[in-house]
Coordinates of C-alpha atoms and ligand atoms in Angstrom, one line a residue:
M1 CA -5.3 -80.6 -59.5
V2 CA -3.3 -78.0 -61.4
K3 CA -1.4 -75.3 -59.6
R4 CA 0.0 -72.3 -61.4
I5 CA 3.2 -71.0 -59.8
Q6 CA 4.4 -67.5 -60.5
E7 CA 8.1 -66.9 -60.9
P8 CA 9.7 -65.9 -57.5
P9 CA 11.1 -62.4 -57.3
P10 CA 14.6 -62.1 -58.8
E11 CA 16.3 -61.7 -55.3
A12 CA 14.9 -65.1 -54.2
R13 CA 16.4 -67.0 -57.1
P14 CA 20.2 -67.3 -56.6
G15 CA 19.8 -69.0 -53.2
L16 CA 17.2 -71.7 -54.1
C17 CA 18.4 -75.2 -54.2
A18 CA 19.1 -76.4 -57.8
C19 CA 16.1 -78.7 -58.0
L20 CA 13.6 -76.1 -56.8
Q21 CA 15.2 -73.5 -59.1
Q22 CA 14.7 -75.8 -62.1
T23 CA 11.2 -76.6 -61.2
L24 CA 10.3 -73.0 -60.7
N25 CA 11.9 -71.9 -63.9
S26 CA 9.2 -73.7 -65.9
K27 CA 6.3 -71.2 -65.9
V28 CA 3.6 -73.8 -65.5
L29 CA 3.8 -77.2 -63.8
H30 CA 1.6 -79.9 -62.6
I31 CA 2.3 -81.1 -59.1
H32 CA 0.6 -82.8 -56.1
P33 CA -0.6 -80.4 -53.4
L34 CA 1.7 -82.1 -50.8
Q35 CA 4.7 -81.6 -53.1
F36 CA 3.7 -78.0 -53.5
S37 CA 3.5 -77.4 -49.8
L38 CA 6.9 -79.0 -49.3
L39 CA 8.5 -76.8 -51.9
L40 CA 6.9 -73.7 -50.4
A41 CA 8.1 -74.6 -46.9
M42 CA 11.7 -75.1 -48.2
W43 CA 11.6 -71.8 -50.0
S44 CA 10.2 -69.9 -46.9
C45 CA 13.0 -71.4 -44.7
H46 CA 15.6 -70.4 -47.1
M47 CA 14.4 -66.8 -47.3
A48 CA 14.0 -66.5 -43.5
L49 CA 17.7 -67.6 -43.2
R50 CA 18.8 -65.1 -45.7
R51 CA 16.9 -62.3 -43.9
L52 CA 18.4 -63.4 -40.6
Q53 CA 21.9 -63.2 -42.0
R54 CA 21.2 -59.7 -43.4
I55 CA 19.9 -58.5 -40.0
A56 CA 22.7 -60.2 -38.0
A57 CA 25.6 -58.8 -39.9
P58 CA 25.4 -55.1 -38.9
L59 CA 24.6 -56.1 -35.3
N60 CA 27.7 -58.1 -35.0
I61 CA 25.8 -61.3 -34.3
A62 CA 28.3 -63.7 -35.8
G63 CA 26.5 -67.0 -34.8
G64 CA 25.2 -68.9 -37.9
L65 CA 27.1 -66.9 -40.5
T66 CA 29.1 -68.6 -43.1
S67 CA 32.9 -68.4 -42.9
K68 CA 32.8 -66.1 -45.9
A69 CA 30.5 -63.7 -44.1
Q70 CA 32.7 -64.0 -41.0
R71 CA 35.8 -63.2 -43.1
E72 CA 34.0 -60.2 -44.5
M73 CA 33.0 -58.9 -41.1
S74 CA 36.5 -59.1 -39.7
S75 CA 37.7 -56.7 -42.4
L76 CA 35.1 -54.1 -41.3
S77 CA 36.0 -51.2 -39.1
R78 CA 34.7 -51.6 -35.5
V79 CA 32.5 -48.8 -34.2
Y80 CA 30.7 -48.1 -31.0
V81 CA 27.6 -45.8 -31.1
T82 CA 26.8 -44.4 -27.7
R83 CA 23.1 -43.8 -28.3
Q84 CA 20.2 -45.1 -30.3
I85 CA 20.5 -42.3 -32.9
P86 CA 17.6 -41.3 -35.2
P87 CA 16.8 -43.7 -38.1
E88 CA 18.6 -41.9 -41.0
G89 CA 22.0 -42.2 -39.3
L90 CA 21.5 -45.8 -38.3
K91 CA 20.4 -46.7 -41.9
I92 CA 23.5 -45.1 -43.3
L93 CA 25.7 -47.2 -40.9
K94 CA 23.8 -50.4 -41.5
E95 CA 23.9 -50.1 -45.3
S96 CA 27.5 -48.9 -45.6
G97 CA 29.0 -52.3 -45.7
Q98 CA 32.0 -50.6 -44.1
V99 CA 31.5 -51.0 -40.4
Q100 CA 30.4 -53.5 -37.8
F101 CA 28.9 -51.5 -35.0
E102 CA 27.5 -52.0 -31.6
L103 CA 25.2 -49.4 -30.1
W104 CA 23.8 -48.5 -26.7
D105 CA 20.3 -49.3 -27.6
S106 CA 18.4 -46.6 -25.7
D107 CA 17.6 -43.0 -26.1
D108 CA 16.2 -42.6 -22.6
V109 CA 19.3 -43.1 -20.6
P110 CA 22.9 -42.4 -21.6
V111 CA 25.3 -45.3 -21.6
P112 CA 26.8 -45.7 -18.1
R113 CA 30.4 -44.6 -18.0
K114 CA 31.6 -48.0 -16.9
E115 CA 29.9 -49.7 -19.8
L116 CA 31.2 -47.1 -22.3
L117 CA 34.8 -47.6 -21.1
Q118 CA 34.4 -51.4 -21.7
K119 CA 32.7 -51.0 -25.1
V120 CA 35.2 -48.6 -26.6
K121 CA 38.1 -51.1 -26.1
G122 CA 39.8 -51.6 -29.5
V123 CA 37.3 -49.7 -31.6
D124 CA 38.3 -47.8 -34.8
G125 CA 35.5 -45.2 -34.5
L126 CA 33.1 -43.8 -32.0
L127 CA 29.8 -42.0 -32.7
C128 CA 28.7 -40.1 -29.7
V129 CA 26.3 -37.4 -28.5
L130 CA 26.9 -34.5 -26.2
T131 CA 26.3 -36.5 -22.9
E132 CA 29.5 -38.5 -23.3
K133 CA 32.7 -37.0 -22.0
I134 CA 35.5 -37.9 -24.5
D135 CA 38.5 -37.4 -22.3
K136 CA 41.9 -39.0 -21.6
E137 CA 40.4 -41.8 -19.5
L138 CA 38.1 -42.8 -22.4
L139 CA 40.7 -42.4 -25.1
D140 CA 43.1 -44.6 -23.0
A141 CA 40.4 -47.2 -22.6
A142 CA 39.8 -47.2 -26.4
G143 CA 43.4 -47.7 -27.2
P144 CA 45.5 -47.0 -30.3
N145 CA 43.0 -48.2 -33.0
L146 CA 40.7 -45.3 -32.4
K147 CA 41.0 -42.9 -35.3
V148 CA 37.7 -41.1 -35.6
I149 CA 35.2 -39.5 -33.2
S150 CA 32.0 -38.3 -34.7
T151 CA 29.7 -36.3 -32.4
M152 CA 26.1 -35.7 -33.3
S153 CA 26.2 -32.1 -32.1
V154 CA 27.5 -28.7 -33.2
G155 CA 28.9 -28.2 -29.7
F156 CA 32.1 -29.9 -28.8
D157 CA 32.8 -28.8 -25.2
H158 CA 32.3 -32.5 -24.2
L159 CA 35.5 -33.4 -26.2
S160 CA 39.0 -32.9 -24.9
L161 CA 40.4 -31.4 -28.0
E162 CA 43.9 -31.3 -26.9
E163 CA 44.0 -35.0 -26.1
L164 CA 42.4 -35.8 -29.5
K165 CA 44.9 -33.6 -31.3
N166 CA 47.9 -35.2 -29.5
R167 CA 46.7 -38.7 -30.5
G168 CA 45.9 -37.7 -34.1
I169 CA 42.3 -38.6 -33.8
R170 CA 40.0 -36.8 -36.2
V171 CA 36.7 -35.3 -35.1
G172 CA 33.5 -34.8 -37.0
Y173 CA 30.6 -32.7 -35.8
T174 CA 27.2 -31.4 -37.1
P175 CA 27.0 -27.7 -37.7
E176 CA 24.6 -26.0 -40.2
V177 CA 22.0 -28.8 -40.4
L178 CA 20.6 -27.5 -37.0
T179 CA 20.8 -23.8 -37.6
D180 CA 17.2 -23.3 -38.6
A181 CA 15.8 -25.4 -35.8
V182 CA 17.9 -23.7 -33.2
A183 CA 17.1 -20.2 -34.5
E184 CA 13.4 -21.0 -34.6
L185 CA 13.4 -22.2 -31.0
T186 CA 15.5 -19.2 -29.8
V187 CA 12.8 -16.9 -31.2
A188 CA 10.1 -18.9 -29.6
L189 CA 11.9 -18.8 -26.2
L190 CA 12.5 -15.1 -26.5
L191 CA 8.9 -14.4 -27.2
T192 CA 7.7 -16.8 -24.5
T193 CA 9.9 -15.1 -22.0
S194 CA 9.4 -11.5 -23.0
R195 CA 5.6 -11.8 -23.3
R196 CA 5.3 -14.0 -20.2
L197 CA 3.5 -16.8 -21.9
I198 CA 4.2 -19.5 -19.3
E199 CA 2.9 -17.2 -16.5
A200 CA -0.1 -16.3 -18.6
T201 CA -1.2 -19.9 -19.3
H202 CA -0.7 -20.8 -15.6
E203 CA -2.9 -17.9 -14.6
A204 CA -5.6 -18.8 -17.1
K205 CA -5.6 -22.4 -15.9
T206 CA -5.5 -21.8 -12.2
G207 CA -8.1 -19.1 -11.7
G208 CA -5.9 -16.1 -11.7
W209 CA -7.7 -14.7 -14.7
G210 CA -10.0 -12.0 -13.3
T211 CA -11.2 -9.0 -15.1
W212 CA -9.2 -7.6 -18.1
R213 CA -6.5 -5.4 -16.4
T214 CA -4.5 -2.6 -17.9
L215 CA -1.0 -3.6 -16.8
W216 CA -1.5 -7.3 -15.9
L217 CA 1.0 -9.7 -17.5
C218 CA 2.6 -6.9 -19.5
G219 CA 5.9 -7.7 -21.1
Y220 CA 8.4 -6.2 -23.5
E221 CA 8.0 -6.1 -27.3
L222 CA 10.5 -6.5 -30.1
A223 CA 9.3 -3.5 -32.2
N224 CA 11.9 -0.7 -31.9
S225 CA 14.2 -2.7 -29.7
T226 CA 17.9 -3.3 -29.8
V227 CA 18.9 -7.0 -30.0
G228 CA 22.3 -8.0 -28.9
I229 CA 24.0 -11.2 -30.1
F230 CA 26.9 -12.6 -28.1
G231 CA 29.0 -14.6 -30.6
L232 CA 28.0 -14.0 -34.2
G233 CA 28.0 -17.2 -36.3
R234 CA 25.5 -18.9 -38.5
I235 CA 23.0 -19.3 -35.6
G236 CA 23.2 -15.7 -34.6
V237 CA 22.6 -14.6 -38.1
A238 CA 19.6 -17.0 -38.5
I239 CA 18.1 -15.6 -35.2
A240 CA 18.5 -12.0 -36.4
E241 CA 16.9 -12.8 -39.8
R242 CA 13.9 -14.3 -38.0
L243 CA 13.6 -11.4 -35.6
A244 CA 14.0 -8.6 -38.2
P245 CA 10.3 -8.8 -39.4
F246 CA 9.3 -8.0 -35.8
K247 CA 10.6 -4.5 -36.5
V248 CA 13.7 -4.7 -34.5
K249 CA 15.4 -1.3 -34.6
K250 CA 19.0 -2.3 -34.3
F251 CA 21.2 -5.5 -34.2
I252 CA 24.5 -5.3 -32.3
Y253 CA 26.9 -8.1 -31.7
T254 CA 30.2 -8.8 -29.9
D255 CA 32.7 -11.5 -30.7
V256 CA 36.5 -12.0 -30.4
A257 CA 36.8 -9.9 -33.5
P258 CA 34.4 -8.2 -36.0
R259 CA 32.8 -10.6 -38.5
P260 CA 31.9 -8.2 -41.3
E261 CA 30.7 -10.8 -43.8
L262 CA 28.1 -12.2 -41.4
A263 CA 27.3 -8.8 -39.9
K264 CA 26.5 -7.4 -43.4
Q265 CA 23.7 -10.0 -43.8
I266 CA 21.8 -8.6 -40.9
N267 CA 23.1 -5.1 -40.8
A268 CA 24.6 -5.6 -37.4
E269 CA 27.0 -3.3 -35.6
Y270 CA 30.1 -4.7 -33.9
V271 CA 30.4 -3.4 -30.3
S272 CA 32.4 -4.2 -27.2
M273 CA 31.0 -6.7 -24.6
D274 CA 30.4 -3.7 -22.3
E275 CA 28.3 -1.9 -24.8
L276 CA 26.4 -5.1 -25.7
T277 CA 25.3 -5.5 -22.2
K278 CA 24.4 -1.9 -21.7
R279 CA 22.5 -1.4 -25.0
S280 CA 20.6 -4.6 -25.6
D281 CA 16.9 -4.9 -24.8
F282 CA 17.2 -8.6 -25.7
L283 CA 20.5 -10.3 -25.4
A284 CA 21.0 -13.7 -27.0
M285 CA 24.0 -15.9 -26.2
C286 CA 25.1 -17.7 -29.3
C287 CA 28.7 -18.6 -28.6
A288 CA 30.5 -21.8 -28.0
L289 CA 31.5 -22.8 -24.4
T290 CA 35.3 -22.4 -24.2
P291 CA 37.6 -21.5 -21.3
E292 CA 37.2 -17.9 -22.4
T293 CA 33.4 -17.9 -22.3
K294 CA 33.0 -20.0 -19.2
E295 CA 30.6 -18.1 -16.8
I296 CA 31.2 -14.9 -18.8
C297 CA 27.6 -14.0 -17.9
N298 CA 28.3 -13.2 -14.3
K299 CA 27.4 -10.5 -11.7
N300 CA 29.4 -7.9 -13.5
F301 CA 27.8 -8.8 -16.9
F302 CA 24.2 -8.7 -15.5
S303 CA 24.8 -5.5 -13.5
K304 CA 25.4 -3.6 -16.7
M305 CA 22.2 -4.8 -18.4
K306 CA 19.0 -2.7 -18.4
K307 CA 16.3 -3.5 -15.8
T308 CA 13.9 -4.1 -18.7
S309 CA 16.2 -6.4 -20.7
I310 CA 15.6 -10.1 -21.5
F311 CA 18.5 -12.6 -21.4
I312 CA 18.3 -15.7 -23.7
N313 CA 20.7 -18.6 -23.7
T314 CA 20.5 -21.4 -26.2
S315 CA 24.2 -22.0 -26.4
R316 CA 25.6 -23.8 -23.4
G317 CA 24.7 -23.5 -19.7
G318 CA 28.4 -23.2 -18.8
V319 CA 28.6 -19.6 -20.2
V320 CA 26.4 -18.5 -17.3
N321 CA 27.1 -18.2 -13.6
Q322 CA 23.7 -19.4 -12.4
D323 CA 23.9 -18.0 -8.9
D324 CA 24.6 -14.5 -10.4
L325 CA 21.7 -15.0 -12.8
Y326 CA 19.4 -16.0 -10.0
E327 CA 20.4 -12.8 -8.1
A328 CA 19.9 -10.6 -11.2
L329 CA 16.4 -12.1 -11.8
S330 CA 15.2 -12.1 -8.3
T331 CA 16.3 -8.6 -7.5
G332 CA 14.9 -7.1 -10.7
Q333 CA 18.3 -6.3 -12.1
I334 CA 17.1 -7.8 -15.4
A335 CA 13.5 -8.4 -16.5
G336 CA 13.6 -12.1 -17.5
A337 CA 15.6 -15.0 -18.8
G338 CA 14.9 -17.8 -21.1
L339 CA 17.3 -20.8 -20.9
D340 CA 17.4 -23.9 -23.0
V341 CA 20.7 -25.0 -21.4
T342 CA 21.8 -25.2 -17.8
V343 CA 24.4 -26.7 -15.6
P344 CA 23.8 -29.4 -14.8
E345 CA 21.5 -31.0 -17.3
P346 CA 18.9 -32.0 -16.3
L347 CA 18.6 -29.1 -13.9
P348 CA 17.3 -30.5 -10.5
T349 CA 13.7 -29.6 -10.0
S350 CA 14.7 -28.2 -6.6
H351 CA 17.0 -25.6 -8.3
P352 CA 16.2 -22.0 -7.2
L353 CA 15.9 -20.8 -10.8
F354 CA 12.7 -23.0 -11.1
T355 CA 11.1 -20.8 -8.4
L356 CA 11.2 -17.7 -10.4
K357 CA 8.3 -16.6 -12.6
N358 CA 10.5 -14.5 -14.8
C359 CA 12.8 -17.4 -15.8
V360 CA 11.6 -19.8 -18.5
I361 CA 13.6 -23.1 -18.6
L362 CA 13.5 -25.6 -21.4
P363 CA 15.2 -29.0 -21.4
H364 CA 17.9 -28.4 -24.1
I365 CA 15.5 -28.8 -27.1
A366 CA 16.8 -26.1 -29.5
S367 CA 17.6 -28.6 -32.3
A368 CA 14.8 -31.0 -31.5
S369 CA 12.8 -31.2 -34.7
Y370 CA 12.4 -34.6 -36.5
T371 CA 14.0 -33.2 -39.6
T372 CA 17.0 -31.7 -37.9
R373 CA 17.7 -34.6 -35.5
N374 CA 17.6 -37.0 -38.5
A375 CA 19.9 -34.7 -40.5
M376 CA 22.3 -34.5 -37.6
S377 CA 22.4 -38.3 -37.3
A378 CA 22.9 -38.7 -41.0
L379 CA 25.8 -36.2 -41.0
A380 CA 27.4 -37.8 -38.0
A381 CA 27.2 -41.2 -39.6
N382 CA 28.6 -39.9 -42.9
N383 CA 31.4 -38.0 -41.1
L384 CA 32.3 -41.3 -39.3
L385 CA 32.4 -43.4 -42.4
L386 CA 34.5 -40.8 -44.4
G387 CA 36.9 -40.4 -41.5
L388 CA 37.4 -44.2 -41.2
R389 CA 38.2 -44.3 -45.0
D390 CA 40.8 -41.5 -44.5
E391 CA 38.8 -39.2 -46.6
P392 CA 37.8 -35.6 -45.8
M393 CA 34.7 -35.5 -43.6
I394 CA 31.7 -33.3 -44.6
K395 CA 32.1 -31.4 -41.4
E396 CA 35.4 -31.8 -39.5
L397 CA 36.8 -29.9 -36.6
Q398 CA 40.2 -28.5 -37.4
L399 CA 42.2 -29.4 -34.3
Ligands
LIG1 O1 25.5 -28.9 -29.7 C1 24.4 -29.2 -30.2 O2 24.3 -29.8 -31.2 C2 23.1 -28.8 -29.5 O3 23.3 -28.3 -28.3 C3 22.1 -30.0 -29.4 O4 21.6 -30.1 -30.7

């Protein structure tokens, strides 16, 4: 019987044993079916082994590797990744040929602190998310090799910056790539809160929908309103740009100092914090959590707001005193609040804020679009690799 054998794909050739190589190099050959099966089996085993080696290398599974591969691996930077990050970032790490990394292979539960403290021992780099506290204890556990932290977040309140600075550890983070997603969600949350959408669907589903009523489920509209932004950065601007077509009358903002370049883009007026609270019909928190902004939204803050105003927070839960917010919402001091962030996270289902109809609470999803989370993971991976090579990162915190 005559069998026609095609040339194997080029990637298969270098590793085939010499005799098989020679045989296959002749385009057409006459062989017995048993010989053919044997050759095919040898080739399949060889390819499976090569594939196994390729998979094993980035996972730091050294068993079965050649000593050359082991030597190569020992020259790679050691990295720990605290979460199963989205595929684009993982692909960058795997294909970099620069790091051997271990990761906490779950996205459902954060790595337990004890495990994290073990895993970071001796690493050169750490890729983390916002659930990990990067503090003195962790940095001590990691030891002197650690030179780069890359966080897959724009927020960095989970990092002890002073400790990092003192140890000369560089920090990458992920601003800009999430601006659109966060702005979009903030607008959605604002409208959901001000037009009482959660209450409305609940009523429709549970039989509360009687006749059409003149003032039933009325809320507050954006047209002709004043929107206040606390902390004008890229995200604040992006929110205002999206709200402007709703016929907002005026944008005002407060910050540690005027930001004329950004303000110009949305024609926003710089005001004091006092004025911001008094004049805003909608007040959006867009600042970072720092010692200065911690619980800045407190009794005094809410007491100045209009009874018809809507408070929105997509920054960090820590900027709000939640007891004071509860008080303001339950006494009608303000009309409603939309929160994407709380303290703690997750907020226990027994928390009093969950009992209020005029409080909409989301589970920290502002940046949660597939595109954005992948972009964040890719940026975090690239920041890490650049930092480990002592090159400027794409987005690096200046400590
Ligand atoms: O800090 C961040 O990046 C957000 O809160 C989550 O995307």
